[in-house]
Amino acid sequence: MSATQPSAQTYRNPVLPGFHPDPSVCRVGEDYYLVCSSFEYFPGVPIFHSRDLVNWRQIGNVLDRAGQLDLAADADASGGVYAPTIRHHDGRFWMVTTNVSIGRHLIVTATDPAGPWSDPVYLDLPHIDPSLAWDDNGDCWVTVSGVESYRIDPTTGTVLEGPVPMWSGTGGQYPEAPHLYRIGEWWYLLVSEGGTHTGHAVSVARSRDIRGPFEPGPVNPFLTHRSTNQPVQATGHADLVQAVDGSWWMVLLGIRAKGQWPPYHVLGRETFLVPVRWVDGWPVAGPVAEVMTAPAGSPPVQAAPPDPGDHRDDFDGAGLAPGWISPRGRPEKSWSLTERPGWLTLHADGTTLDRAGATVVARRQQHHDCRASVHVDPGAGRAGLTLRVDEAHHYDLEVSDGTVRVLGRVGPFRQVFAEQRVPAGGVTLTIATRTHHLLPPTATAADQVASPEAPFGVRPAGCDTVSFEVQTHDGPVVLAELDGRYLSTEVAAGFTGRVFGMYVTKGSAAFDWFDYLPVPTDRN
Ligand code: 6LW
């Protein structure tokens, strides 16, 4: 959270910081529900609740059973679950998404959005980004990237009609993220185009008939930050929602890159909120800023409360909180909260962090400047705290045989950066990230060397520094500081972002607690 707290008329973006891309939202009465992509992580499709569109609380994960989500252990990073859509229809919540690891769309339903959600109904249709809409006859339509629609029976997955070509945007790359809305006499079709990076854009068309033809809006794309100096970039993949008071809003993804040139983004794609106005029957929105002013008379938006500051999980509950995610799955035998009550015990399965399937329990990095700490008893095993993007891009603070080590894996390279002996038993480990202050373009090489932001091996104009600390009898000792660029999307590629993970790669280890603390700074 920023040191500058918003006033009642403003709210802070992103409303869901960190790796929360492809948001989809629906309203039921005074309650809003939002889902995001989860890719190779289990459980899949985090679901959030809000009463004001700004403050979101995770209430579960839609795909939280192995029977709903098959993430083959050898699937590529950034495979798995893409772009869900959530809708409420006929007294039920409906979620449709694509599991690209098995090449199928799936629909699940629930009466309580916190779960349980049903077993999946599979849809064997091409493309990605499925969205659901029901027409005036009560028929269900699924619209996919491309953009085309199919009339389906959503209870069986049977395709009844289609493909019906819709509208493919203004000619930008990858027409995707389509959503259809019945508003008045019109069917509005929202489409994103230009790819999910800095060319990203949102366009709109409308038709009186759900089968088209669709007439493009007068100004398309009606929201894009391409080729601008806006700090938030890559804005797109939007979903519309009407608030209780009648005002309109869009949730969408964006990125916040840091550093001089080129900038790097390390938190993945995040969820932003932007008000929407209607002008002559067409939506108008943007730009998307980190501090947004809510339009007058928009009661749904409240000021974000001050960040509670302390995000400790003591592992005292009966289950793991919904924000904990594990790459490629979380087998029952890999973890326990009861073997050592009040501790999370993890069991290695013979896999290292460099391969799919290692035992990792992680949470998203949600702030540019933050600290994650654990107290871990490695026993006779090998365990630690990792900051990872994927199996080929991670920094680890690891303890085994009475020695703490800082390790890094970036692409084909692997290195031990530091090691120090520690007494046997539990040890407290911390990984912290610190965004660089940018030096003015006129800075000399001497300024750069003198800059406290430039530890050994870190380029001052880069995005951030990752530091590794161990708690000793004499206080915290920083073992190493590494350049954060190598754990960015620009280096690692893919659709996710950084996560902090507790892990074990040999034997068993127990974690007493995990702390996540945003550092108060306006860089967050
Ligand atoms: C998603 C597509 C996109 O399916 O990225 O930004 C893809 N948009 O719509 C993966 O998140």
Coordinates of C-alpha atoms and ligand atoms in Angstrom, one line a residue:
M1 CA 0.0 0.0 0.0
S2 CA 1.1 3.5 -0.6
A3 CA 2.1 5.9 2.0
T4 CA -0.4 8.3 0.5
Q5 CA -3.8 7.0 1.5
P6 CA -6.7 7.8 -0.8
S7 CA -9.4 10.2 0.2
A8 CA -13.1 9.2 0.1
Q9 CA -13.4 10.3 -3.5
T10 CA -10.5 8.4 -4.7
Y11 CA -9.4 4.7 -4.8
R12 CA -6.1 3.0 -5.5
N13 CA -5.3 0.8 -8.4
P14 CA -4.6 -2.0 -8.9
V15 CA -7.5 -3.2 -6.8
L16 CA -5.9 -6.7 -6.9
P17 CA -2.2 -6.2 -7.0
G18 CA 0.2 -8.9 -8.1
F19 CA -0.4 -11.9 -10.5
H20 CA -4.2 -11.5 -10.9
P21 CA -4.7 -11.3 -14.7
D22 CA -7.8 -11.7 -16.9
P23 CA -10.3 -10.5 -14.4
S24 CA -14.0 -11.2 -14.8
V25 CA -16.7 -9.8 -12.6
C26 CA -20.5 -10.2 -11.9
R27 CA -22.9 -8.6 -9.4
V28 CA -25.7 -10.2 -7.5
G29 CA -27.7 -7.7 -5.5
E30 CA -25.1 -5.7 -3.5
D31 CA -22.3 -8.3 -3.8
Y32 CA -19.6 -8.4 -6.5
Y33 CA -17.6 -11.5 -7.4
L34 CA -14.4 -11.6 -9.4
V35 CA -12.3 -14.4 -10.8
C36 CA -8.8 -14.4 -12.4
S37 CA -6.5 -16.8 -14.3
S38 CA -4.3 -19.2 -12.4
F39 CA -2.3 -21.0 -15.1
E40 CA -0.2 -23.9 -13.7
Y41 CA -1.0 -23.2 -10.0
F42 CA -3.3 -25.3 -7.9
P43 CA -6.0 -24.6 -6.6
G44 CA -7.2 -22.8 -9.7
V45 CA -9.3 -19.7 -10.4
P46 CA -9.2 -17.6 -7.2
I47 CA -12.6 -16.0 -6.5
F48 CA -13.0 -12.8 -4.6
H49 CA -15.9 -10.9 -3.0
S50 CA -16.5 -7.2 -2.6
R51 CA -19.2 -4.8 -1.7
D52 CA -17.6 -1.8 -3.3
L53 CA -15.5 -3.0 -6.3
V54 CA -12.3 -1.7 -4.6
N55 CA -11.8 -3.9 -1.6
W56 CA -11.7 -7.5 -2.5
R57 CA -11.4 -10.5 -0.2
Q58 CA -10.6 -14.0 -1.5
I59 CA -13.4 -16.4 -0.5
G60 CA -12.0 -19.5 -2.2
N61 CA -10.8 -21.1 -5.4
V62 CA -13.3 -22.3 -8.0
L63 CA -11.2 -25.3 -9.0
D64 CA -10.0 -26.7 -5.7
R65 CA -10.2 -30.5 -6.3
A66 CA -7.9 -32.5 -8.4
G67 CA -10.9 -34.0 -10.2
Q68 CA -11.8 -30.5 -11.5
L69 CA -8.3 -29.5 -12.6
D70 CA -5.9 -31.7 -14.4
L71 CA -2.5 -29.9 -14.5
A72 CA -0.2 -32.5 -16.0
A73 CA 3.1 -32.4 -14.2
D74 CA 4.9 -32.0 -17.5
A75 CA 2.8 -29.1 -18.7
D76 CA 4.7 -25.9 -19.7
A77 CA 4.9 -23.1 -17.2
S78 CA 2.0 -20.7 -18.0
G79 CA -0.1 -23.6 -19.3
G80 CA -3.2 -24.6 -17.3
V81 CA -6.0 -22.3 -16.6
Y82 CA -6.5 -19.2 -18.9
A83 CA -9.0 -16.4 -18.6
P84 CA -12.2 -17.4 -16.7
T85 CA -15.5 -15.7 -17.0
I86 CA -18.0 -15.6 -14.1
R87 CA -21.7 -15.0 -14.5
H88 CA -24.9 -15.4 -12.4
H89 CA -27.9 -16.8 -14.1
D90 CA -31.0 -18.6 -13.0
G91 CA -30.0 -18.7 -9.3
R92 CA -26.6 -20.1 -10.0
F93 CA -23.0 -18.9 -10.5
W94 CA -21.4 -20.1 -13.7
M95 CA -17.7 -20.1 -14.4
V96 CA -16.2 -21.0 -17.8
T97 CA -12.5 -21.2 -18.6
T98 CA -10.0 -23.1 -20.7
N99 CA -7.5 -25.6 -19.3
V100 CA -4.9 -25.3 -22.1
S101 CA -2.9 -28.2 -20.6
I102 CA -5.7 -30.5 -21.7
G103 CA -6.9 -28.3 -24.6
R104 CA -10.5 -28.1 -23.3
H105 CA -13.0 -25.5 -22.1
L106 CA -14.9 -26.3 -18.9
I107 CA -18.0 -25.1 -17.2
V108 CA -18.6 -25.4 -13.4
T109 CA -21.5 -24.1 -11.4
A110 CA -22.3 -23.3 -7.7
T111 CA -25.1 -21.8 -5.6
D112 CA -22.5 -20.5 -3.1
P113 CA -19.6 -18.7 -4.9
A114 CA -17.4 -19.8 -2.0
G115 CA -18.0 -23.4 -3.1
P116 CA -18.4 -26.2 -3.5
W117 CA -18.4 -25.8 -7.3
S118 CA -19.6 -28.7 -9.4
D119 CA -17.5 -31.2 -11.4
P120 CA -16.7 -29.8 -14.8
V121 CA -18.8 -30.1 -18.0
Y122 CA -16.3 -30.0 -20.9
L123 CA -16.8 -28.1 -24.1
D124 CA -14.8 -29.3 -27.1
L125 CA -14.5 -26.1 -29.0
P126 CA -11.5 -24.3 -30.4
H127 CA -9.8 -21.1 -29.2
I128 CA -9.5 -19.5 -25.7
D129 CA -11.2 -17.0 -23.5
P130 CA -14.8 -18.5 -23.4
S131 CA -17.6 -16.3 -22.0
L132 CA -21.2 -17.1 -21.3
A133 CA -24.4 -15.2 -22.1
W134 CA -28.1 -16.1 -22.2
D135 CA -30.4 -14.7 -24.8
D136 CA -34.0 -13.6 -24.5
N137 CA -35.2 -17.1 -25.2
G138 CA -33.0 -18.4 -22.3
D139 CA -30.6 -20.1 -24.8
C140 CA -26.9 -20.2 -23.6
W141 CA -24.1 -18.8 -25.9
V142 CA -20.4 -19.3 -25.4
T143 CA -18.2 -16.7 -27.2
V144 CA -14.5 -17.5 -27.7
S145 CA -11.5 -15.6 -29.1
G146 CA -11.4 -15.1 -32.8
V147 CA -14.3 -14.0 -32.3
E148 CA -17.1 -16.5 -32.7
S149 CA -20.1 -17.8 -30.7
Y150 CA -21.8 -21.1 -30.3
R151 CA -25.2 -21.9 -28.9
I152 CA -24.7 -24.7 -26.3
D153 CA -26.4 -26.7 -23.7
P154 CA -24.2 -25.6 -20.7
T155 CA -25.4 -28.6 -18.6
T156 CA -24.0 -31.2 -21.0
G157 CA -21.5 -29.2 -23.2
T158 CA -23.5 -30.1 -26.3
V159 CA -23.0 -27.7 -29.2
L160 CA -26.4 -26.8 -30.7
E161 CA -25.4 -24.1 -33.3
G162 CA -22.3 -22.4 -34.6
P163 CA -19.7 -21.2 -35.1
V164 CA -21.4 -17.9 -35.6
P165 CA -18.8 -15.3 -36.6
M166 CA -19.1 -12.1 -34.4
W167 CA -16.7 -9.2 -34.8
S168 CA -13.0 -9.4 -34.6
G169 CA -12.1 -5.9 -33.5
T170 CA -10.3 -3.2 -35.5
G171 CA -7.7 -5.5 -37.0
G172 CA -5.3 -5.6 -34.0
Q173 CA -3.4 -8.8 -33.2
Y174 CA -5.3 -11.5 -31.2
P175 CA -8.9 -10.5 -30.9
E176 CA -9.7 -12.2 -27.6
A177 CA -11.4 -11.8 -24.2
P178 CA -14.9 -11.4 -25.8
H179 CA -17.8 -10.7 -23.5
L180 CA -21.5 -10.2 -24.7
Y181 CA -23.9 -8.0 -22.6
R182 CA -27.6 -7.4 -23.1
I183 CA -28.0 -3.7 -22.4
G184 CA -31.4 -2.2 -23.3
E185 CA -32.2 -3.1 -26.9
W186 CA -28.6 -3.9 -27.8
W187 CA -26.1 -6.7 -27.5
Y188 CA -22.8 -5.1 -26.8
L189 CA -19.6 -7.1 -27.6
L190 CA -16.4 -6.2 -25.8
V191 CA -13.2 -7.5 -27.4
S192 CA -9.6 -7.0 -26.5
E193 CA -6.9 -6.8 -29.2
G194 CA -3.3 -6.0 -29.7
G195 CA -1.9 -8.8 -27.6
T196 CA -1.5 -8.8 -23.8
H197 CA 1.5 -6.5 -23.7
T198 CA 1.9 -2.8 -24.4
G199 CA -0.3 -2.9 -27.6
H200 CA -3.3 -4.1 -25.5
A201 CA -6.6 -2.4 -26.3
V202 CA -10.3 -2.7 -25.6
S203 CA -12.8 -2.3 -28.5
V204 CA -16.6 -2.5 -28.7
A205 CA -19.3 -3.3 -31.2
R206 CA -23.1 -3.8 -30.9
S207 CA -26.0 -5.5 -32.6
R208 CA -29.7 -5.8 -32.0
D209 CA -29.4 -9.6 -32.7
I210 CA -27.1 -11.8 -30.7
R211 CA -26.1 -13.4 -34.1
G212 CA -25.0 -10.1 -35.5
P213 CA -24.2 -8.2 -37.7
F214 CA -22.2 -6.1 -35.2
E215 CA -21.6 -2.4 -35.8
P216 CA -18.3 -1.1 -34.4
G217 CA -18.3 1.8 -31.9
P218 CA -17.4 5.2 -33.2
V219 CA -14.1 5.3 -31.3
N220 CA -12.1 2.1 -31.2
P221 CA -10.2 1.0 -29.3
F222 CA -12.0 3.0 -26.7
L223 CA -9.4 2.2 -24.1
T224 CA -5.7 1.7 -24.7
H225 CA -2.5 2.9 -23.2
R226 CA -0.4 1.9 -26.2
S227 CA 2.4 4.4 -27.1
T228 CA 1.6 6.6 -24.0
N229 CA 3.7 7.6 -21.0
Q230 CA 1.0 6.2 -18.6
P231 CA 2.7 4.4 -15.7
V232 CA 0.1 1.6 -16.0
Q233 CA 0.6 -0.2 -19.4
A234 CA -0.8 -3.2 -21.3
T235 CA -4.4 -2.3 -20.3
G236 CA -6.9 -4.7 -21.7
H237 CA -8.9 -8.0 -21.2
A238 CA -11.8 -6.1 -19.7
D239 CA -15.2 -7.0 -18.2
L240 CA -18.1 -4.6 -17.6
V241 CA -20.3 -4.5 -14.5
Q242 CA -23.1 -2.2 -13.5
A243 CA -23.0 -1.1 -9.9
V244 CA -25.9 -1.0 -7.5
D245 CA -26.4 2.7 -8.1
G246 CA -26.6 2.3 -11.8
S247 CA -23.0 3.5 -12.5
W248 CA -20.8 1.4 -14.9
W249 CA -17.3 0.1 -14.3
M250 CA -14.8 -2.1 -16.0
V251 CA -12.2 -4.5 -14.4
L252 CA -9.2 -5.1 -16.6
L253 CA -5.6 -6.1 -16.5
G254 CA -2.5 -3.9 -16.6
I255 CA 1.2 -4.0 -15.7
R256 CA 3.4 -1.6 -13.7
A257 CA 6.9 -1.9 -15.1
K258 CA 9.8 -0.3 -13.2
G259 CA 13.3 0.7 -14.2
Q260 CA 14.8 3.0 -16.8
W261 CA 15.0 1.4 -20.2
P262 CA 13.7 -1.1 -21.0
P263 CA 11.4 -1.3 -17.9
Y264 CA 10.7 -4.7 -16.4
H265 CA 7.5 -5.9 -14.7
V266 CA 7.9 -8.3 -11.9
L267 CA 4.5 -8.6 -10.3
G268 CA 2.8 -10.1 -13.4
R269 CA -0.4 -8.7 -14.8
E270 CA -2.7 -7.1 -12.1
T271 CA -6.4 -6.2 -11.9
F272 CA -7.4 -2.6 -12.2
L273 CA -10.8 -0.8 -12.0
V274 CA -11.9 2.0 -14.2
P275 CA -15.2 3.9 -14.3
V276 CA -17.2 3.8 -17.6
R277 CA -19.4 6.5 -19.0
W278 CA -21.9 6.1 -21.8
V279 CA -21.8 8.7 -24.6
D280 CA -24.4 8.3 -27.4
G281 CA -24.9 4.7 -26.5
W282 CA -21.2 3.8 -26.4
P283 CA -18.9 3.1 -23.5
V284 CA -16.0 5.6 -22.8
A285 CA -13.3 4.8 -20.2
G286 CA -9.8 5.5 -19.2
P287 CA -7.0 6.3 -18.7
V288 CA -6.3 3.8 -15.9
A289 CA -4.2 5.4 -13.1
E290 CA -2.8 4.2 -9.8
V291 CA -4.9 6.8 -8.0
M292 CA -8.3 7.1 -9.6
T293 CA -11.0 9.7 -8.8
A294 CA -14.4 8.1 -8.6
P295 CA -17.2 10.0 -10.5
A296 CA -19.5 12.1 -8.3
G297 CA -22.4 10.1 -7.0
S298 CA -20.8 6.7 -7.3
P299 CA -21.4 5.3 -3.9
P300 CA -19.9 1.8 -4.6
V301 CA -16.4 3.0 -4.4
Q302 CA -15.0 3.6 -1.0
A303 CA -11.5 4.5 0.1
A304 CA -9.3 1.5 0.6
P305 CA -8.6 0.9 4.3
P306 CA -5.0 1.3 5.5
D307 CA -3.1 -1.8 4.9
P308 CA -3.1 -4.0 8.0
G309 CA 0.6 -4.3 7.7
D310 CA 0.9 -7.8 9.2
H311 CA 0.1 -10.7 7.0
R312 CA 1.3 -13.6 9.2
D313 CA 0.0 -17.1 8.7
D314 CA 0.6 -19.2 11.9
F315 CA -0.7 -22.4 10.3
D316 CA -3.1 -22.8 13.3
G317 CA -6.2 -23.3 11.2
A318 CA -7.8 -26.5 10.0
G319 CA -6.9 -25.9 6.4
L320 CA -4.7 -23.8 4.2
A321 CA -6.0 -20.3 3.5
P322 CA -7.2 -19.9 -0.1
G323 CA -4.3 -17.6 -1.1
W324 CA -1.8 -20.5 -0.9
I325 CA -1.0 -21.9 -4.3
S326 CA 1.2 -24.8 -5.5
P327 CA 2.7 -25.2 -8.9
R328 CA 1.3 -28.1 -10.9
G329 CA -0.8 -29.5 -8.0
R330 CA -0.7 -30.2 -4.3
P331 CA -0.8 -33.9 -3.6
E332 CA -2.4 -34.8 -0.2
K333 CA 0.7 -36.6 0.9
S334 CA 2.9 -33.6 0.3
W335 CA 1.6 -31.4 3.1
S336 CA 0.0 -31.6 6.6
L337 CA -1.2 -29.2 9.3
T338 CA -1.7 -31.9 11.8
E339 CA 1.6 -33.8 11.9
R340 CA 3.1 -31.1 14.0
P341 CA 0.1 -28.9 15.2
G342 CA 0.5 -25.2 14.5
W343 CA 3.2 -25.9 11.8
L344 CA 2.9 -26.6 8.1
T345 CA 4.8 -29.8 7.4
L346 CA 6.0 -30.4 3.8
H347 CA 7.3 -33.6 2.4
A348 CA 9.7 -33.7 -0.6
D349 CA 8.9 -36.0 -3.5
G350 CA 12.4 -36.2 -5.0
T351 CA 11.9 -33.2 -7.3
T352 CA 14.1 -30.1 -7.2
L353 CA 12.8 -26.6 -7.8
D354 CA 14.2 -26.8 -11.3
R355 CA 11.5 -29.4 -12.3
A356 CA 7.8 -29.4 -12.4
G357 CA 6.2 -31.1 -9.4
A358 CA 8.4 -30.0 -6.5
T359 CA 6.7 -29.5 -3.1
V360 CA 6.1 -25.7 -2.9
V361 CA 3.4 -23.8 -1.0
A362 CA 3.5 -20.2 -2.2
R363 CA 1.7 -16.8 -2.3
R364 CA 1.8 -14.0 -4.8
Q365 CA 4.2 -11.1 -4.5
Q366 CA 1.7 -8.3 -4.4
H367 CA 3.9 -5.2 -3.7
H368 CA 7.0 -4.0 -5.3
D369 CA 8.7 -3.4 -2.0
C370 CA 8.0 -6.1 0.5
R371 CA 9.4 -8.7 2.8
A372 CA 8.6 -12.4 3.2
S373 CA 9.9 -14.4 6.2
V374 CA 9.5 -17.9 7.4
H375 CA 10.6 -19.8 10.5
V376 CA 11.6 -23.3 9.2
D377 CA 12.8 -26.4 10.9
P378 CA 14.5 -28.4 8.1
G379 CA 15.0 -31.5 10.3
A380 CA 17.4 -33.7 8.4
G381 CA 16.0 -32.4 5.1
R382 CA 16.6 -29.5 2.7
A383 CA 14.1 -26.7 2.7
G384 CA 13.7 -23.0 2.4
L385 CA 12.0 -19.9 0.9
T386 CA 12.0 -19.2 -2.8
L387 CA 11.1 -16.3 -4.9
R388 CA 10.0 -17.8 -8.2
V389 CA 8.5 -17.1 -11.6
D390 CA 8.8 -20.7 -12.9
E391 CA 11.1 -23.7 -12.7
A392 CA 13.8 -21.9 -14.7
H393 CA 13.7 -18.6 -12.9
H394 CA 13.9 -18.6 -9.1
Y395 CA 16.1 -17.3 -6.3
D396 CA 16.2 -19.5 -3.2
L397 CA 17.3 -19.1 0.5
E398 CA 17.8 -22.7 1.5
V399 CA 18.9 -24.5 4.7
S400 CA 20.3 -28.0 5.0
D401 CA 23.0 -29.7 7.1
G402 CA 23.4 -26.6 9.3
T403 CA 24.2 -24.3 6.3
V404 CA 22.1 -21.6 4.8
R405 CA 22.7 -20.9 1.1
V406 CA 21.5 -18.3 -1.4
L407 CA 21.0 -20.0 -4.8
G408 CA 19.9 -18.6 -8.1
R409 CA 18.6 -20.4 -11.3
V410 CA 18.1 -18.2 -14.4
G411 CA 17.6 -20.0 -17.7
P412 CA 20.5 -22.5 -18.1
F413 CA 22.5 -20.9 -15.3
R414 CA 22.7 -22.0 -11.7
Q415 CA 24.8 -20.5 -9.0
V416 CA 25.4 -20.5 -5.2
F417 CA 25.8 -16.8 -4.2
A418 CA 26.5 -17.1 -0.5
E419 CA 26.5 -19.6 2.4
Q420 CA 26.8 -19.4 6.1
R421 CA 26.7 -22.0 8.9
V422 CA 23.7 -21.8 11.3
P423 CA 23.0 -23.7 14.6
A424 CA 20.9 -26.8 14.2
G425 CA 17.1 -26.5 14.6
G426 CA 14.8 -23.8 13.4
V427 CA 16.0 -20.8 11.4
T428 CA 14.3 -17.6 10.3
L429 CA 14.8 -16.6 6.7
T430 CA 13.7 -13.5 4.8
I431 CA 13.6 -12.5 1.2
A432 CA 13.0 -8.8 0.6
T433 CA 12.5 -6.8 -2.6
R434 CA 13.3 -3.1 -3.0
T435 CA 12.4 -1.0 -6.1
H436 CA 15.2 1.2 -7.3
H437 CA 15.1 4.9 -7.2
L438 CA 15.7 6.0 -10.7
L439 CA 18.8 8.1 -11.1
P440 CA 18.4 11.2 -13.3
P441 CA 19.4 10.6 -17.0
T442 CA 22.4 13.0 -16.4
A443 CA 23.8 10.7 -13.6
T444 CA 27.5 9.8 -14.0
A445 CA 29.1 6.4 -13.6
A446 CA 30.4 7.7 -10.3
D447 CA 26.9 8.6 -9.1
Q448 CA 25.8 5.1 -10.0
V449 CA 28.6 3.5 -8.0
A450 CA 27.9 5.8 -5.1
S451 CA 24.2 5.0 -5.1
P452 CA 23.1 2.9 -2.1
E453 CA 20.6 1.3 -4.6
A454 CA 23.5 -0.3 -6.4
P455 CA 24.8 -3.4 -4.6
F456 CA 27.3 -5.5 -6.3
G457 CA 26.1 -6.9 -9.6
V458 CA 22.9 -4.9 -9.6
R459 CA 22.3 -2.4 -12.5
P460 CA 21.0 0.8 -10.8
A461 CA 18.6 1.5 -13.7
G462 CA 17.0 -1.9 -13.3
C463 CA 13.8 -2.6 -11.6
D464 CA 14.5 -3.9 -8.1
T465 CA 17.0 -5.6 -5.7
V466 CA 16.2 -8.9 -4.0
S467 CA 18.0 -9.4 -0.7
F468 CA 18.4 -12.6 1.4
E469 CA 18.7 -12.5 5.1
V470 CA 19.1 -15.0 7.9
Q471 CA 18.4 -14.2 11.5
T472 CA 21.3 -14.9 13.8
H473 CA 22.0 -14.5 17.5
D474 CA 23.6 -11.1 16.6
G475 CA 20.6 -10.0 14.5
P476 CA 19.8 -10.2 10.8
V477 CA 22.6 -10.8 8.4
V478 CA 22.2 -10.0 4.7
L479 CA 23.8 -12.9 2.8
A480 CA 23.4 -11.6 -0.7
E481 CA 21.6 -9.0 -2.9
L482 CA 20.6 -9.9 -6.4
D483 CA 19.3 -8.1 -9.5
G484 CA 15.5 -8.6 -9.7
R485 CA 15.4 -8.3 -13.4
Y486 CA 16.1 -12.0 -13.9
L487 CA 12.8 -12.7 -12.1
S488 CA 10.7 -10.5 -14.4
T489 CA 8.3 -11.4 -17.2
E490 CA 10.6 -9.7 -19.7
V491 CA 13.3 -12.4 -18.9
A492 CA 11.2 -15.4 -17.9
A493 CA 8.3 -14.9 -20.4
G494 CA 4.9 -16.3 -19.6
F495 CA 1.7 -15.1 -18.2
T496 CA 2.2 -15.3 -14.4
G497 CA 4.3 -13.2 -12.0
R498 CA 6.5 -13.7 -8.9
V499 CA 5.4 -15.8 -5.9
F500 CA 7.2 -16.4 -2.5
G501 CA 7.1 -20.1 -1.7
M502 CA 8.0 -22.4 1.2
Y503 CA 9.6 -25.6 -0.2
V504 CA 11.3 -28.8 0.6
T505 CA 13.4 -30.8 -1.8
K506 CA 14.8 -33.5 0.5
G507 CA 13.1 -35.2 3.4
S508 CA 10.5 -33.3 5.4
A509 CA 10.5 -29.8 6.9
A510 CA 8.1 -27.9 9.1
F511 CA 7.2 -24.2 8.9
D512 CA 6.0 -22.5 12.1
W513 CA 4.9 -19.3 10.4
F514 CA 5.1 -17.2 7.2
D515 CA 5.0 -13.4 7.2
Y516 CA 4.3 -11.2 4.2
L517 CA 4.8 -7.5 4.8
P518 CA 4.4 -4.7 2.3
V519 CA 7.0 -2.0 3.0
P520 CA 5.3 1.4 3.3
T521 CA 6.4 3.3 0.2
D522 CA 4.7 5.1 -2.7
R523 CA 6.5 2.7 -5.1
N524 CA 4.1 -0.1 -4.2
Ligands
6LW1 C1 -5.7 -14.7 -22.1 C2 -5.8 -13.7 -23.1 C3 -4.9 -12.7 -22.5 O1 -6.2 -15.9 -22.4 O2 -3.8 -13.4 -22.1 O3 -4.5 -10.5 -21.9 C4 -4.2 -14.8 -22.1 N1 -5.2 -11.5 -22.4 O4 -7.1 -13.1 -23.2 C5 -3.6 -15.4 -20.9 O5 -3.8 -14.7 -19.8

